[in-house]
Structure formats: C-alpha cells, structure tokens
Coordinates of C-alpha atoms and ligand atoms in Angstrom, one line a residue:
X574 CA 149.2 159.8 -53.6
X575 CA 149.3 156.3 -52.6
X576 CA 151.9 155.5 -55.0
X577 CA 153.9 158.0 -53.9
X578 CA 154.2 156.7 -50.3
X579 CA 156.2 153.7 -50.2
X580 CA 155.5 150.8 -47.7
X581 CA 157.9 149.6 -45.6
X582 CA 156.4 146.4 -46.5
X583 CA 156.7 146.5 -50.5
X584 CA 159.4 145.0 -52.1
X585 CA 159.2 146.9 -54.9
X586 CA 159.0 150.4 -53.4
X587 CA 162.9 150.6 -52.7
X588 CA 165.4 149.0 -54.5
X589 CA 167.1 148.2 -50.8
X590 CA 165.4 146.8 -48.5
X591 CA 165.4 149.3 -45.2
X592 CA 165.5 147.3 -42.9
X593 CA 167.5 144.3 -41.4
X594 CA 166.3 141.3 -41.8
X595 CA 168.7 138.3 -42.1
X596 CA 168.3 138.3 -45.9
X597 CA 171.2 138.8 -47.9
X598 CA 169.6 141.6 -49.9
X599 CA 169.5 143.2 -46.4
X600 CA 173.2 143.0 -45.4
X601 CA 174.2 143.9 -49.1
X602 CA 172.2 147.2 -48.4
X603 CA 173.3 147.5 -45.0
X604 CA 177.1 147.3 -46.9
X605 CA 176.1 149.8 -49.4
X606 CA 175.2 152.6 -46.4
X607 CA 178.2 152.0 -44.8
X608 CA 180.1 152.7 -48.1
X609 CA 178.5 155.7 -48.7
X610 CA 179.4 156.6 -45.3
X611 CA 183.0 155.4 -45.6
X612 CA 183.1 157.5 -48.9
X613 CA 181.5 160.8 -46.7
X614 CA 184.4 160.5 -44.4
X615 CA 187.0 160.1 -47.3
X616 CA 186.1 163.2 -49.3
X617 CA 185.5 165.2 -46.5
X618 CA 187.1 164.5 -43.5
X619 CA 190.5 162.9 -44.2
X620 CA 193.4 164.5 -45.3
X621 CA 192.2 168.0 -44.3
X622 CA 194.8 170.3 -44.0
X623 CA 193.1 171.8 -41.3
X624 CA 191.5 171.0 -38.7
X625 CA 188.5 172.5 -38.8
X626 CA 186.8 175.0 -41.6
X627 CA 186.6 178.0 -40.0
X628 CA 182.8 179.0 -40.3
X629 CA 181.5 181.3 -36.9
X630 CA 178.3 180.2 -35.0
X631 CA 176.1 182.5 -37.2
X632 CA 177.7 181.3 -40.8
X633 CA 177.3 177.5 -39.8
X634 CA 173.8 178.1 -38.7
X635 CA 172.8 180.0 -41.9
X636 CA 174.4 176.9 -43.7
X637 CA 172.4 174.2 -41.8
X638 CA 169.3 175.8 -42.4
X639 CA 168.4 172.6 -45.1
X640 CA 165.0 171.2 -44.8
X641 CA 165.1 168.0 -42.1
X642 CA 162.0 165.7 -43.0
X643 CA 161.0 165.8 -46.9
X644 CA 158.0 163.6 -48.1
X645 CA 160.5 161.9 -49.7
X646 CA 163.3 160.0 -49.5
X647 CA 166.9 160.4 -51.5
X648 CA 169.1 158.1 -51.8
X649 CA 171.7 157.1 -49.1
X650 CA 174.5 158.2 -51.5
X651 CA 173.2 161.6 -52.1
X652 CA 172.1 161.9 -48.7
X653 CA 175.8 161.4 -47.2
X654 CA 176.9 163.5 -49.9
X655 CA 175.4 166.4 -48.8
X656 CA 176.0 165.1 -45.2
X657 CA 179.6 165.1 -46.2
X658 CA 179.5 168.7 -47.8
X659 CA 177.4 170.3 -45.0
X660 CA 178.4 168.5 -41.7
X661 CA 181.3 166.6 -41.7
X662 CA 183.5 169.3 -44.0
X663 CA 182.5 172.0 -41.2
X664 CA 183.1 169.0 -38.1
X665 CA 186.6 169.0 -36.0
X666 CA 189.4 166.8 -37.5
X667 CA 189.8 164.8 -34.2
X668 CA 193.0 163.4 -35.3
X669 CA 194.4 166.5 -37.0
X670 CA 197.7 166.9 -34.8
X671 CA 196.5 171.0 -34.3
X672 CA 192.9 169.8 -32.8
X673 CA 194.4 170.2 -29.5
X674 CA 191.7 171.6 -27.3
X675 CA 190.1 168.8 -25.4
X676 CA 190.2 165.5 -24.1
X677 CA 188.8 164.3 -27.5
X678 CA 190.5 161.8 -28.8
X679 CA 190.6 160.1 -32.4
X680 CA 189.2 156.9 -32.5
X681 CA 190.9 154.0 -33.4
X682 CA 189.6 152.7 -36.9
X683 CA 188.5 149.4 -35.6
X684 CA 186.3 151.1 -32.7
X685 CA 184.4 152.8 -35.5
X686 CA 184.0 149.4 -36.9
X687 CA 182.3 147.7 -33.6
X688 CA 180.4 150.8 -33.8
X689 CA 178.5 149.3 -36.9
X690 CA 178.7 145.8 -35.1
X691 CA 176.9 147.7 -31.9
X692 CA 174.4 149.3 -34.4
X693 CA 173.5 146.5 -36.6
X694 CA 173.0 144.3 -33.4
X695 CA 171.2 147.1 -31.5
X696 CA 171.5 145.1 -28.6
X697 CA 169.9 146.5 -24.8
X698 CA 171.9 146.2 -21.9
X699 CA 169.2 146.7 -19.8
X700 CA 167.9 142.6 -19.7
X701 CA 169.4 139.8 -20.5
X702 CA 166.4 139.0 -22.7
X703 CA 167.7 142.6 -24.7
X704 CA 171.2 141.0 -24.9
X705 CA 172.1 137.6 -23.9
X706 CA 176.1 137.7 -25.1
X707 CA 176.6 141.0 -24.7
X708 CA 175.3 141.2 -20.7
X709 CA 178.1 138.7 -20.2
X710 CA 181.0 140.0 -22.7
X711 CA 180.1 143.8 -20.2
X712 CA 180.5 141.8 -16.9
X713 CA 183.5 140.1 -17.8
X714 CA 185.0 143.2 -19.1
X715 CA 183.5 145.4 -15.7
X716 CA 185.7 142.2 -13.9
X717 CA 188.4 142.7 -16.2
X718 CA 188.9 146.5 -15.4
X719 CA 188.1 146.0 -11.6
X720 CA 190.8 143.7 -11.3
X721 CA 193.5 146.2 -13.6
X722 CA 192.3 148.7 -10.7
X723 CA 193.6 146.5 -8.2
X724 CA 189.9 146.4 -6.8
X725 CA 188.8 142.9 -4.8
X726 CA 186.6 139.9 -6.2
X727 CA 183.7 141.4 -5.0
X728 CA 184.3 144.4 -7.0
X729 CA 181.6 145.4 -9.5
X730 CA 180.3 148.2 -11.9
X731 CA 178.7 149.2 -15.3
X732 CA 179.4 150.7 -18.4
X733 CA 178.4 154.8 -18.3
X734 CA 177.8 157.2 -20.9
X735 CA 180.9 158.7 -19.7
X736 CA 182.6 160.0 -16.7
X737 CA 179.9 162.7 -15.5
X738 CA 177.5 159.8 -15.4
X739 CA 179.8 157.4 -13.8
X740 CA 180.7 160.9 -11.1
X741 CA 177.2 161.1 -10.5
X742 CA 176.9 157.4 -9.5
X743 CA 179.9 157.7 -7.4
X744 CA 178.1 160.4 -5.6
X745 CA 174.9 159.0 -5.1
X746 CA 176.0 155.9 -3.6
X747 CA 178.1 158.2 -0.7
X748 CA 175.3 159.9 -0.1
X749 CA 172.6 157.1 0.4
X750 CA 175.6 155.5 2.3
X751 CA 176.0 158.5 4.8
X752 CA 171.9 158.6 5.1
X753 CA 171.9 154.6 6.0
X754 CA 174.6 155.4 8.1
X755 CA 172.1 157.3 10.0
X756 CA 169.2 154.6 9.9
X757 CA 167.4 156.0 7.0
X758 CA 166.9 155.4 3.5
X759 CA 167.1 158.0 0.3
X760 CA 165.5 155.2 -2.1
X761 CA 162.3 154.9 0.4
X762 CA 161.8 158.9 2.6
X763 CA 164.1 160.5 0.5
X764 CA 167.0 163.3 1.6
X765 CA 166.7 163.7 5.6
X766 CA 167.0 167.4 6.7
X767 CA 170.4 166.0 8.8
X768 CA 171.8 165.5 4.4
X769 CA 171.9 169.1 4.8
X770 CA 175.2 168.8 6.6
X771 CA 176.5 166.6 3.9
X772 CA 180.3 167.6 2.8
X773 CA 182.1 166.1 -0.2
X774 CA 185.8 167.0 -0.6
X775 CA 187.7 168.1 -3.2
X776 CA 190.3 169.8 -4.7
X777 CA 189.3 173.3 -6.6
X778 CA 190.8 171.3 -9.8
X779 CA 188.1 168.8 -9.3
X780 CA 186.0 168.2 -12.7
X781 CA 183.2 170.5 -12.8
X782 CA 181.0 167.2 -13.1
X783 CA 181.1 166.9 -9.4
X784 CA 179.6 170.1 -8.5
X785 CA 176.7 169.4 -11.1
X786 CA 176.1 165.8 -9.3
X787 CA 176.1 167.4 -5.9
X788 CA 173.2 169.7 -7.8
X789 CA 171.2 166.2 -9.2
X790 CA 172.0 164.8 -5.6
X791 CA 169.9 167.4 -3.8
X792 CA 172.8 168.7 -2.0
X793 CA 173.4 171.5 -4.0
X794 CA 176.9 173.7 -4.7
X795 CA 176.5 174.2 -0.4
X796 CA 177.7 170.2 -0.2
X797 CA 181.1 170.6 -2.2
X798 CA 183.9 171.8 -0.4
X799 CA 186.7 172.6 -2.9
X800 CA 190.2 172.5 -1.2
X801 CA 192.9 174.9 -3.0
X802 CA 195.1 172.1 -4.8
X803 CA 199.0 172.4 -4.2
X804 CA 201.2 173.7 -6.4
X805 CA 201.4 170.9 -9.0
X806 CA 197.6 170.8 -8.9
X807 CA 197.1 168.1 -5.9
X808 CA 194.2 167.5 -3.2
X809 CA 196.8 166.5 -0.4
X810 CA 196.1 164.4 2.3
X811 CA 197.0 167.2 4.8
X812 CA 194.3 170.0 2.8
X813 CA 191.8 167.0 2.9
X814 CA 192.2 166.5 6.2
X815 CA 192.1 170.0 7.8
X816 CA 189.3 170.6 5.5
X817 CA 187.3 168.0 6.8
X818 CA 188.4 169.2 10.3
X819 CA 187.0 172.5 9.9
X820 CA 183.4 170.8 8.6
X821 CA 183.1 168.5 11.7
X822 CA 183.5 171.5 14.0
X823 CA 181.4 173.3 12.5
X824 CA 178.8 170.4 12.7
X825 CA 179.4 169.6 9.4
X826 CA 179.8 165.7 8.1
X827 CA 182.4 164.8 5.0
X828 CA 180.9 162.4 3.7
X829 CA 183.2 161.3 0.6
X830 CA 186.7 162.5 -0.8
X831 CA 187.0 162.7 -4.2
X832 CA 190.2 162.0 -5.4
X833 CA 191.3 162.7 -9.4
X834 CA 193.8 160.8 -11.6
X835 CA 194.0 163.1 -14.1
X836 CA 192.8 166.4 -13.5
X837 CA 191.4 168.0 -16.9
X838 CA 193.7 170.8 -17.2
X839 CA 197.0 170.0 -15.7
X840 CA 196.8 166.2 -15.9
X841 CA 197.6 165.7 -12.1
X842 CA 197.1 162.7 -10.2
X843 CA 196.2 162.8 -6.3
X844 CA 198.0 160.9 -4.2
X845 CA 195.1 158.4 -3.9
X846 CA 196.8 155.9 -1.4
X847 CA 197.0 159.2 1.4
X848 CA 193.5 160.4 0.6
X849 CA 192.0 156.7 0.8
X850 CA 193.6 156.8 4.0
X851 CA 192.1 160.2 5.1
X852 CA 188.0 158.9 3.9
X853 CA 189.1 155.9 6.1
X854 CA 189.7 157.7 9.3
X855 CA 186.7 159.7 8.3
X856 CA 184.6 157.0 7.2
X857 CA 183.7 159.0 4.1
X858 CA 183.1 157.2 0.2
X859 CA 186.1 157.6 -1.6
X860 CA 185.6 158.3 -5.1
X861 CA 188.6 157.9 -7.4
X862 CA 187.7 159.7 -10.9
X863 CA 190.2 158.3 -13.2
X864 CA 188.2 159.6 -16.2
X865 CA 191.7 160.4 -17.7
X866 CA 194.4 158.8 -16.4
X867 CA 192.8 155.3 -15.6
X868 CA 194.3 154.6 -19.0
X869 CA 197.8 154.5 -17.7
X870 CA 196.7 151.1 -15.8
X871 CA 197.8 149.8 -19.5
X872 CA 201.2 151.4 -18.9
X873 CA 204.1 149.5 -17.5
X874 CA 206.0 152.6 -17.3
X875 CA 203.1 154.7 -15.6
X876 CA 200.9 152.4 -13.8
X877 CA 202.4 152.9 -10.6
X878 CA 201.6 156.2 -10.7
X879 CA 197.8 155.3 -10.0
X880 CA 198.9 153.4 -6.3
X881 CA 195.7 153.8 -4.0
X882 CA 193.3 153.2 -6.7
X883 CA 192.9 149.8 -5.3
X884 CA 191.8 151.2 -1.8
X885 CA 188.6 153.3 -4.0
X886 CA 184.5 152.4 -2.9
X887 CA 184.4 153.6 -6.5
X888 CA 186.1 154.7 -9.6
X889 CA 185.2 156.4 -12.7
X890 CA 187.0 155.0 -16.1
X891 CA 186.5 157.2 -19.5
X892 CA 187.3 154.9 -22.7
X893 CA 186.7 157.9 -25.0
X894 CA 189.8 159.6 -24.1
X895 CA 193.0 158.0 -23.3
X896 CA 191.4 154.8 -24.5
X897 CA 190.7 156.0 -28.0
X898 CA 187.2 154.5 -28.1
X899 CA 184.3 156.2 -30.2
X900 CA 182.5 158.7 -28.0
X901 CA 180.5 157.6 -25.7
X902 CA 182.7 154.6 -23.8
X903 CA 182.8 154.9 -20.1
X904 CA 182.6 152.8 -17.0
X905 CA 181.8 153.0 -13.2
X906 CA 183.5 150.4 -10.8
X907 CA 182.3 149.9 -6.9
X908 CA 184.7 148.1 -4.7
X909 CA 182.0 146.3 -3.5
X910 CA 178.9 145.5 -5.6
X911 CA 176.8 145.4 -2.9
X912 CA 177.1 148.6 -2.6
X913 CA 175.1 149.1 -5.8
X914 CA 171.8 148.3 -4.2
X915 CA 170.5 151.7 -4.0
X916 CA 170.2 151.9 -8.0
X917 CA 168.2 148.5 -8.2
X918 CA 164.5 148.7 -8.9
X919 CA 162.4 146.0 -10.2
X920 CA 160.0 146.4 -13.0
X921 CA 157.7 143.6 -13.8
X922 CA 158.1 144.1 -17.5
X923 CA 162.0 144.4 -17.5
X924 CA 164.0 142.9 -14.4
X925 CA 161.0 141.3 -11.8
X926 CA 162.1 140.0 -8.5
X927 CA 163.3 136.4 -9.0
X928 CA 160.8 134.8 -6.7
X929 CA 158.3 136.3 -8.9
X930 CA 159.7 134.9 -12.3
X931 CA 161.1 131.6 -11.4
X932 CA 164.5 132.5 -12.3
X933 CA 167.6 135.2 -11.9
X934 CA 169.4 136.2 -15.0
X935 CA 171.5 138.8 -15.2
X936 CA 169.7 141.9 -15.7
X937 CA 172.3 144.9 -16.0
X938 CA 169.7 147.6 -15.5
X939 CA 170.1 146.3 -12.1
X940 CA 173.2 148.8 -11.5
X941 CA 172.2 151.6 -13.9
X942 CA 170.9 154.7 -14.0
X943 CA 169.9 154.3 -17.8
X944 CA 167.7 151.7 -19.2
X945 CA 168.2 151.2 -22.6
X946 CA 171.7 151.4 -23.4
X947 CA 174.3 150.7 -25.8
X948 CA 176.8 147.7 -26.1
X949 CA 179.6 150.0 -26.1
X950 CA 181.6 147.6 -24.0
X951 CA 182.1 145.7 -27.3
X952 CA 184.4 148.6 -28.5
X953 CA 187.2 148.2 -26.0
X954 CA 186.7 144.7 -26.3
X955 CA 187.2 144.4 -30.0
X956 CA 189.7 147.4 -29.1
X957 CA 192.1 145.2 -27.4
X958 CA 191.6 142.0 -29.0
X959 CA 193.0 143.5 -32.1
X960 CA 195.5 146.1 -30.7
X961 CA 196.7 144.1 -27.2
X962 CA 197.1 145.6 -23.9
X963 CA 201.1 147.0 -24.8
X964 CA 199.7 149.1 -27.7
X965 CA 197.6 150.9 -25.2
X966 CA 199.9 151.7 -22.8
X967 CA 202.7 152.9 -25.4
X968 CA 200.1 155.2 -27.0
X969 CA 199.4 156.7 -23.7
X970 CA 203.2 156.9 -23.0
X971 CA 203.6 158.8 -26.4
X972 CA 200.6 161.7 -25.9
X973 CA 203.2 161.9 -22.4
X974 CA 206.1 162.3 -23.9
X975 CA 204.8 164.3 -26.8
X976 CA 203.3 166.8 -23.7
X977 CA 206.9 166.9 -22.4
X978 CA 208.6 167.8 -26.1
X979 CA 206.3 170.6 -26.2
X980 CA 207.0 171.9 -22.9
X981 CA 210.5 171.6 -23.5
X982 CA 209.9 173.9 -27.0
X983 CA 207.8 176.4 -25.0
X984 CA 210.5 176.7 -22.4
X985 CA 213.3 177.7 -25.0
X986 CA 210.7 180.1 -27.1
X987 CA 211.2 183.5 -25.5
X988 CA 207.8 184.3 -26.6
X989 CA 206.2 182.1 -25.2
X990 CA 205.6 181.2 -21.6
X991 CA 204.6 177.4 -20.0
X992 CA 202.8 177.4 -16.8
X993 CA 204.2 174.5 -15.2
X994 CA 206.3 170.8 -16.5
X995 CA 203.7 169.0 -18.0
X996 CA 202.6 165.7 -15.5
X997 CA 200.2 164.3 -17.9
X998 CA 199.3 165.2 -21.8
X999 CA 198.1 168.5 -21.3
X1000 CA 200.1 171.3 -21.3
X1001 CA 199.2 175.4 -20.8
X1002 CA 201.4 177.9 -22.2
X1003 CA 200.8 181.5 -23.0
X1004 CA 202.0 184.3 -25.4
X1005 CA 203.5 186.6 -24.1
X1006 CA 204.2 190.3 -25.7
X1007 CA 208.0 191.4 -26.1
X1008 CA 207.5 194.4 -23.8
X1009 CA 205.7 192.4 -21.2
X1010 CA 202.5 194.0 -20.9
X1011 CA 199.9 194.4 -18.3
X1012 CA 198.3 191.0 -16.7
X1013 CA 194.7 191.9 -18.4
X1014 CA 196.6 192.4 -21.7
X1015 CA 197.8 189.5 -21.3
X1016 CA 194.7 187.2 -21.2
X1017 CA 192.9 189.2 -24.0
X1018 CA 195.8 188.7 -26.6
X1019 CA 195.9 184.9 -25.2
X1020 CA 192.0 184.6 -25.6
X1021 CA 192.4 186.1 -29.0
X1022 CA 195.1 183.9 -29.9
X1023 CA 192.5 180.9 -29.7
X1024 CA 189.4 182.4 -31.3
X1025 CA 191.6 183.6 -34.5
X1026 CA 193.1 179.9 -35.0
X1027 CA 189.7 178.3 -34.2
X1028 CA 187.7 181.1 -36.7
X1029 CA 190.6 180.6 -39.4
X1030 CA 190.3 176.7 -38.9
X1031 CA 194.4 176.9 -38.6
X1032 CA 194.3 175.1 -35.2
X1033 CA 192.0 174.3 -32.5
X1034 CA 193.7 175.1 -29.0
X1035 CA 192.5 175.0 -25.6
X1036 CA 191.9 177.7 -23.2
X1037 CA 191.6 177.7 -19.2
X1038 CA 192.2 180.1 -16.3
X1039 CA 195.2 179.2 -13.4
X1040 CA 195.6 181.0 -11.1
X1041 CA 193.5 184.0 -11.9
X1042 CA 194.8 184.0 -15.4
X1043 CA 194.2 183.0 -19.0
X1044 CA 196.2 180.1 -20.5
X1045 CA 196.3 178.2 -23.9
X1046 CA 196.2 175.0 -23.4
X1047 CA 197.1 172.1 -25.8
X1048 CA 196.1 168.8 -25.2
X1049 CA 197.7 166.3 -26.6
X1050 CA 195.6 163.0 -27.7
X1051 CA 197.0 161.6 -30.7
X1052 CA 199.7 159.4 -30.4
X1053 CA 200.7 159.5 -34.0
X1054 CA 201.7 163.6 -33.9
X1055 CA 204.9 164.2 -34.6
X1056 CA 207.2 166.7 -32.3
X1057 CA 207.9 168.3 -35.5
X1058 CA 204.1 168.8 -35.7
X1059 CA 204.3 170.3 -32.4
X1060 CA 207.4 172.7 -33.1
X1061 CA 205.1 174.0 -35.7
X1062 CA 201.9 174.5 -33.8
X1063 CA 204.0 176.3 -31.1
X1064 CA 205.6 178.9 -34.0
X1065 CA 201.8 179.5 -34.9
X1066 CA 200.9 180.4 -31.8
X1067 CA 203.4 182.5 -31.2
X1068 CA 202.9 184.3 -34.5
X1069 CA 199.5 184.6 -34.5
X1070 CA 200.2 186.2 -30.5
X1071 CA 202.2 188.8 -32.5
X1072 CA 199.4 189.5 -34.4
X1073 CA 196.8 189.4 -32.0
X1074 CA 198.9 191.8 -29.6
X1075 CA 199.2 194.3 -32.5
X1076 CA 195.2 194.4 -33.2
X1077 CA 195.2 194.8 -29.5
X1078 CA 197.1 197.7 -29.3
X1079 CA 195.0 199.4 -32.8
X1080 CA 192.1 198.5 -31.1
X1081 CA 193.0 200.5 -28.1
X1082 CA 194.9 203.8 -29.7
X1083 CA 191.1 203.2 -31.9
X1084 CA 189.3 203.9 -28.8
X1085 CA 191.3 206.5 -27.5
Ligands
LIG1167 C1 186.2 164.4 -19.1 C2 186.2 164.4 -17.6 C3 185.0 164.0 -17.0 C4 183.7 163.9 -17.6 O1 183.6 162.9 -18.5 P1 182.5 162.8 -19.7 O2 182.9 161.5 -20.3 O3 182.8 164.0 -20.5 O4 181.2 162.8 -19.1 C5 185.1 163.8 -15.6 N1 186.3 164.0 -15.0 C6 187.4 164.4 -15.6 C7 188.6 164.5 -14.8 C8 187.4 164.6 -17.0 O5 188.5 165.0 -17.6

C-alpha cells in the first residue's frame, strides 16, 4: 500500500507540487487551482438567471450527502467540478439584482483577488513576527478609518471578523470601564456583584448582536434596556435620557448608550451627536455601531449624516456590506487606545512584556480577542487603491437611490403597500390582498410570498416584523441593479402575493 500513499515529500507522487514553496513549479500550480476555481464560478455561478436553485433544506442535504475524506486524492479540476455542480450551482447569487434579503453584498472582483494574495501569504496578525508588512499596512489603515470617523490622534482599533465581534468589544470595554470606575478590575476578580446593576441603552431596533454580547459579558438579557425607537426608527436623545432616568432611580447604573448608524432593517441612523451628549452627562461608553452605514463616511453627499460619530469611545465598521469586501472584513475603532488595555495579555511565546524580550514590536494580538487572524485589512486596501475613495461613496449613493426608486414604485402599486420612505438601502413593503383582509392574513400570505420565491429560486427577499407585523423586505446592495430590475421584482412580488393569497384562501375553505 505504500505506493499508493503519496508523500508530501516525493516529487514524483503528484504532478503539482502541493504545496508553496517559492519554486516556480509551485506558483504555476498554485495558478492552475485558481483557474479551476475561476472556471467553478464561470459555469456555475455567473450568469444565472436566478438567484438561487431552489432546492428545500431536506433536498440539498440528500444532495450533499458525497463522501468528505477518500484515501485518495482527485484532481483539483475534477474536484471543483463537482464543487461547482454540488455547491456553488445550489449557493445564493450575491449579485443577482433579486438576492435582496440581507446585508450581503457582492464582492468587488478585485477583493476576491487579495483574497488569494491573503491566502497564499497566510500571514498572522497576531505578532509581528507572523506578519511584519501587514501589522503595519492594518495600523495605518485602523488610523486611516479613525481619522474618516472624525475620531482624535490617539484613536485606535483592530480589524474584527465582523460587526458582532467588534459589538462585543465595544461592550466589554464599557463594562470593565464602569467596574474600574468603581475600584475594581474584571481582567483580575472578575464581574463584582455591584455589575449586576449594569444598564446598556438601546433602541428596540438595536442589532440583535448586542443582546448576545450582553449574554458573553455576564450581564445577561437583564443588562439591555431597549428604548421603543421613534417613528422613523430612532433611539432619541430624550427616550435615552428618561430611560436612563428611570434606571438610576431605581438604583440602576447605565453604563453605555449604544447608538446605530444604520439599523438593519430600516436603515436609520441615531442622532449620534444628541446621544454622545446624553453618555456624557451620564458618564456612560458610547458605542456607535456603524456596521452599515459607516460606509457613507465615503460619501460626500451623505457623510454628514454620520455627525456625532466623532464624539464615540468606540465604533463598529463592517467592510462586508456597504464596503463590498469579501465576507469577513470588519473593524473596531476606540477613541482612545488606551482604552484597549483590558484585552492585552502577554504570552511568552507570542507577545512577552518588552522588558522581558529586549524590544517592543507591534504585536496586534495586543487589542484582540482572536489570535490567529487573517490579513483581511489588505482587501479594502487593495479595494481602494484600485477603485478610489469617490467610487465608494457613489456606489453607496446608488443602493440609496435605487432604495428610494423602489419605494416610489411600491407607493404607486395599489397592491402593494411600503412601510415607511426608505432612509437607507433597505426598504419593507408588503402585499396586500384586494379585499383587504384580516391583519393575520396578512402576514401568512406575506410570509408565503418569501418562502415560494426563495423555494422556486425566482428571488430571494427579506422578511422582518414592524410593528407587530410581517414585512417583506428588500435590501438593496448592488449598485449595478437597474430600476428596471427593480420594477420587475416588485411585479413578482405582487403576483406571486396573488397567488399566495389564493392558496391561502383553498387552504382554509380545505380545512373547513
Ligand atoms: C450586520 C450587522 C451587525 C453584525 O455584523 P456581522 O458582521 O454580521 O457580525 C451588527 N450591527 C448591525 C446594525 C448590522 O447590520
């Protein structure tokens, strides 16, 4: 059997070399994958004229039932063949102009190229010793973004997996904050009993993200305080501020605001310079989470819509949305990057104390949660190098104005109903039946609407609650869709809502 089982160190056992290894037989093969990749994505991923296949949960899991680790290899070709077939034909079309349920964004072409350059490189940003160019390229870029935020000098931050890790860091520098506040330390006796009074304010349209780093805080659902938003969606300064009022005299202690540009569903933005205000008076953290609409920094047109920003302790940036970046892209920003002591540790392997090694390069583990992690940083960077700032901001502007086209359509549709003017890229509308119909009826031809585009593979839409009821919800990321492509996405929804609201009523004269 030994000739069967190839070692990594015979030449002769592949005809590629597996590995990387400077030669130029290595980068030829290393070419050769990536071709067969490229060729994957070209037969079965562009040019779909839908967005996704259609297969349920239970067909897709029958398909995927191939076997995961043969004895032997195939070759790469083969391999992404089938990969091509089985996976990518039955993945989401993130750039189809109907894959309109999330803040998922197609990736610009030359992010998925640094993608290779991040791979091939495998560089750690944990130590400099991991990744000597790129701990600087992420620091000058963290500098870069702190600055666009308005934030001062001594501003500072890290690249995240994305913007629940960058929520959680937020978080977890309030709360070991409020406990120095009161002479202890979380990092040395852990969470004091008095952390039970801990309050963080929201807004009920908050990012569910928060409520789960209030749970990996040790503070628990209890801790989060979720103010009704406004009408248009907002945290005021006036809700914050009785809300907090109520905590203290009820012995309670708010101990951060968190304020979002860009809430997921309606796209609003907070007034952040009145809530930075509010955290002031309170001496509370104030967390800005601009996972979505920190992107309009690159926007002349909508930039000023992000005033206050500059007055954040810390701020949560998401590249993989607005900034088109491969998933995952993210970044966390503290005003003050002393404030980041609480996440430093020192390992003698990794980052020791400088007195102990002589010297003090920069060791980025020093401000994350993760150790190993990716060079992702290089994707924005390579991003914007090729594209320029101005093509950022204009695509953001168009997924805007494509939001407001669509709301505009909805509004003229008599069988269709939109919940409120679009503020951001997102908007929710809803079918609704000719003779009305009862509330309940309502949402069940609505949710029905959804699963039949999603299970046909015609469209992939969005679907929340407001207000106690069910809405479709389209969000638009691409900046190439057409409004025509819009008109015709609304005209399917609505059909497919006549549809749905017929089966409805079968189903129910079926069970009478
Ligand atoms: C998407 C989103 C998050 C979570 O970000 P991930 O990158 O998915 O972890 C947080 N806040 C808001 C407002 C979001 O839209």
């Amino acid at each position: 059997m030994i000739a069967d089982s190839p070692s990594p160190h015979d030449p002769s056992a592949a005809a590629i070399p597996a590995f990387l290894d400077g030669s130029a037989a290595s980068r030829r093969s290393l070419g050769r994958a990536i071709g067969a990749a490229v060729n994957a994505i070209g037969h079965d991923l562009v040019g779909r004229d839908r967005p996704y296949s259609g297969h349920s949960p239970t067909a897709l899991d029958e398909l995927l039932g191939m076997e995961l680790a043969p004895e032997q290899g195939t070759d790469i070709d083969a391999v992404m063949r089938r990969v091509g077939e089985q996976v990518i034909r039955n993945s989401v079309v993130v750039s189809h102009p109907w894959c309109v349920a999330h803040l998922h964004c197609p990736p610009l072409v030359v992010s998925c190229a640094a993608e290779v350059a991040i791979a091939a490189t495998n560089q750690s940003m944990d130590s400099w010793d991991q990744a000597p160019a790129a701990t600087h390229v992420e620091q000058r870029m963290i500098a870069w973004l702190a600055r666009e935020c308005g934030l001062d000098v001594c501003a500072d931050g890290v690249f995240t997996s994305g913007g629940s890790q960058s929520n959680l860091m937020g978080l977890l520098l309030a709360r070991d904050r409020a406990v120095a506040r009161l002479g202890g330390s979380v990092a040395v006796d852990g969470l004091p009993a008095s952390a039970g009074r801990f309050r963080i304010i929201c807004s009920d349209a908050t990012h569910f993200s928060i409520l789960k780093a209030a749970r990996v805080l040790g503070l628990g659902d209890v801790a989060v305080t979720a103010v009704p938003a406004d009408r248009e969606g907002r945290l005021t300064a006036t809700a914050a501020e009785s809300a907090a009022d109520d905590l203290m005299s009820a012995g309670l202690r708010p101990i951060a605001i968190v304020g979002t540009a860009g809430t997921t569903d309606l796209g609003t933005i907070d007034p952040l310079d009145e809530l930075a205000e509010v955290a002031q008076r309170l001496d509370a953290w104030f967390h800005v989470d601009a996972a979505v609409a920190g992107a309009l920094l690159m926007s002349e047109r909508e930039r000023h819509r992000l005033t206050g920003l500059e007055s954040a302790d810390s701020v949560a940036v998401d590249f993989h949305k607005l900034w088109f970046q491969a998933i995952g892209c993210g970044a966390f920003l503290v005003a003050d990057g002393a404030d980041l002591e609480p996440i430093q540790l020192h390992a003698d392997y990794l980052n020791p104390e400088p007195a102990d090694s002589g010297w003090d390069p920069p060791n980025l583990v020093d401000k994350s949660l993760q150790t190993t992690r990716r060079f992702d940083a290089l994707k924005l960077f390579v991003s914007l190098q090729v594209h320029g700032r101005r093509f950022f901001g204009r695509c953001v502007e168009a997924t805007i104005d494509l939001a407001a086209e669509a709301a505009a359509i909805i509004e003229r549709d008599p069988r269709l109903e939109l919940a409120q003017r679009p503020t951001l890229n997102t908007v929710l509308l809803r079918y609704v039946p000719p003779d009305g119909g009862a509330e309940t009826d309502v949402d069940q031809v609505n949710a029905l609407i959804r699963r039949q585009l999603l299970l046909s593979g015609q469209a992939v839409v969005g679907q929340t609650r407001l207000q106690g009821r069910t809405w479709l919800k389209l969000t638009l990321m691409n900046p190439t869709t057409a409004r025509e492509d819009i008109r015709r996405l609304l005209d399917l929804v609505a059909t497919a809502g006549a549809a749905a609201d017929h089966s409805a009523v079968a189903g129910a004269d079926d069970g009478a």
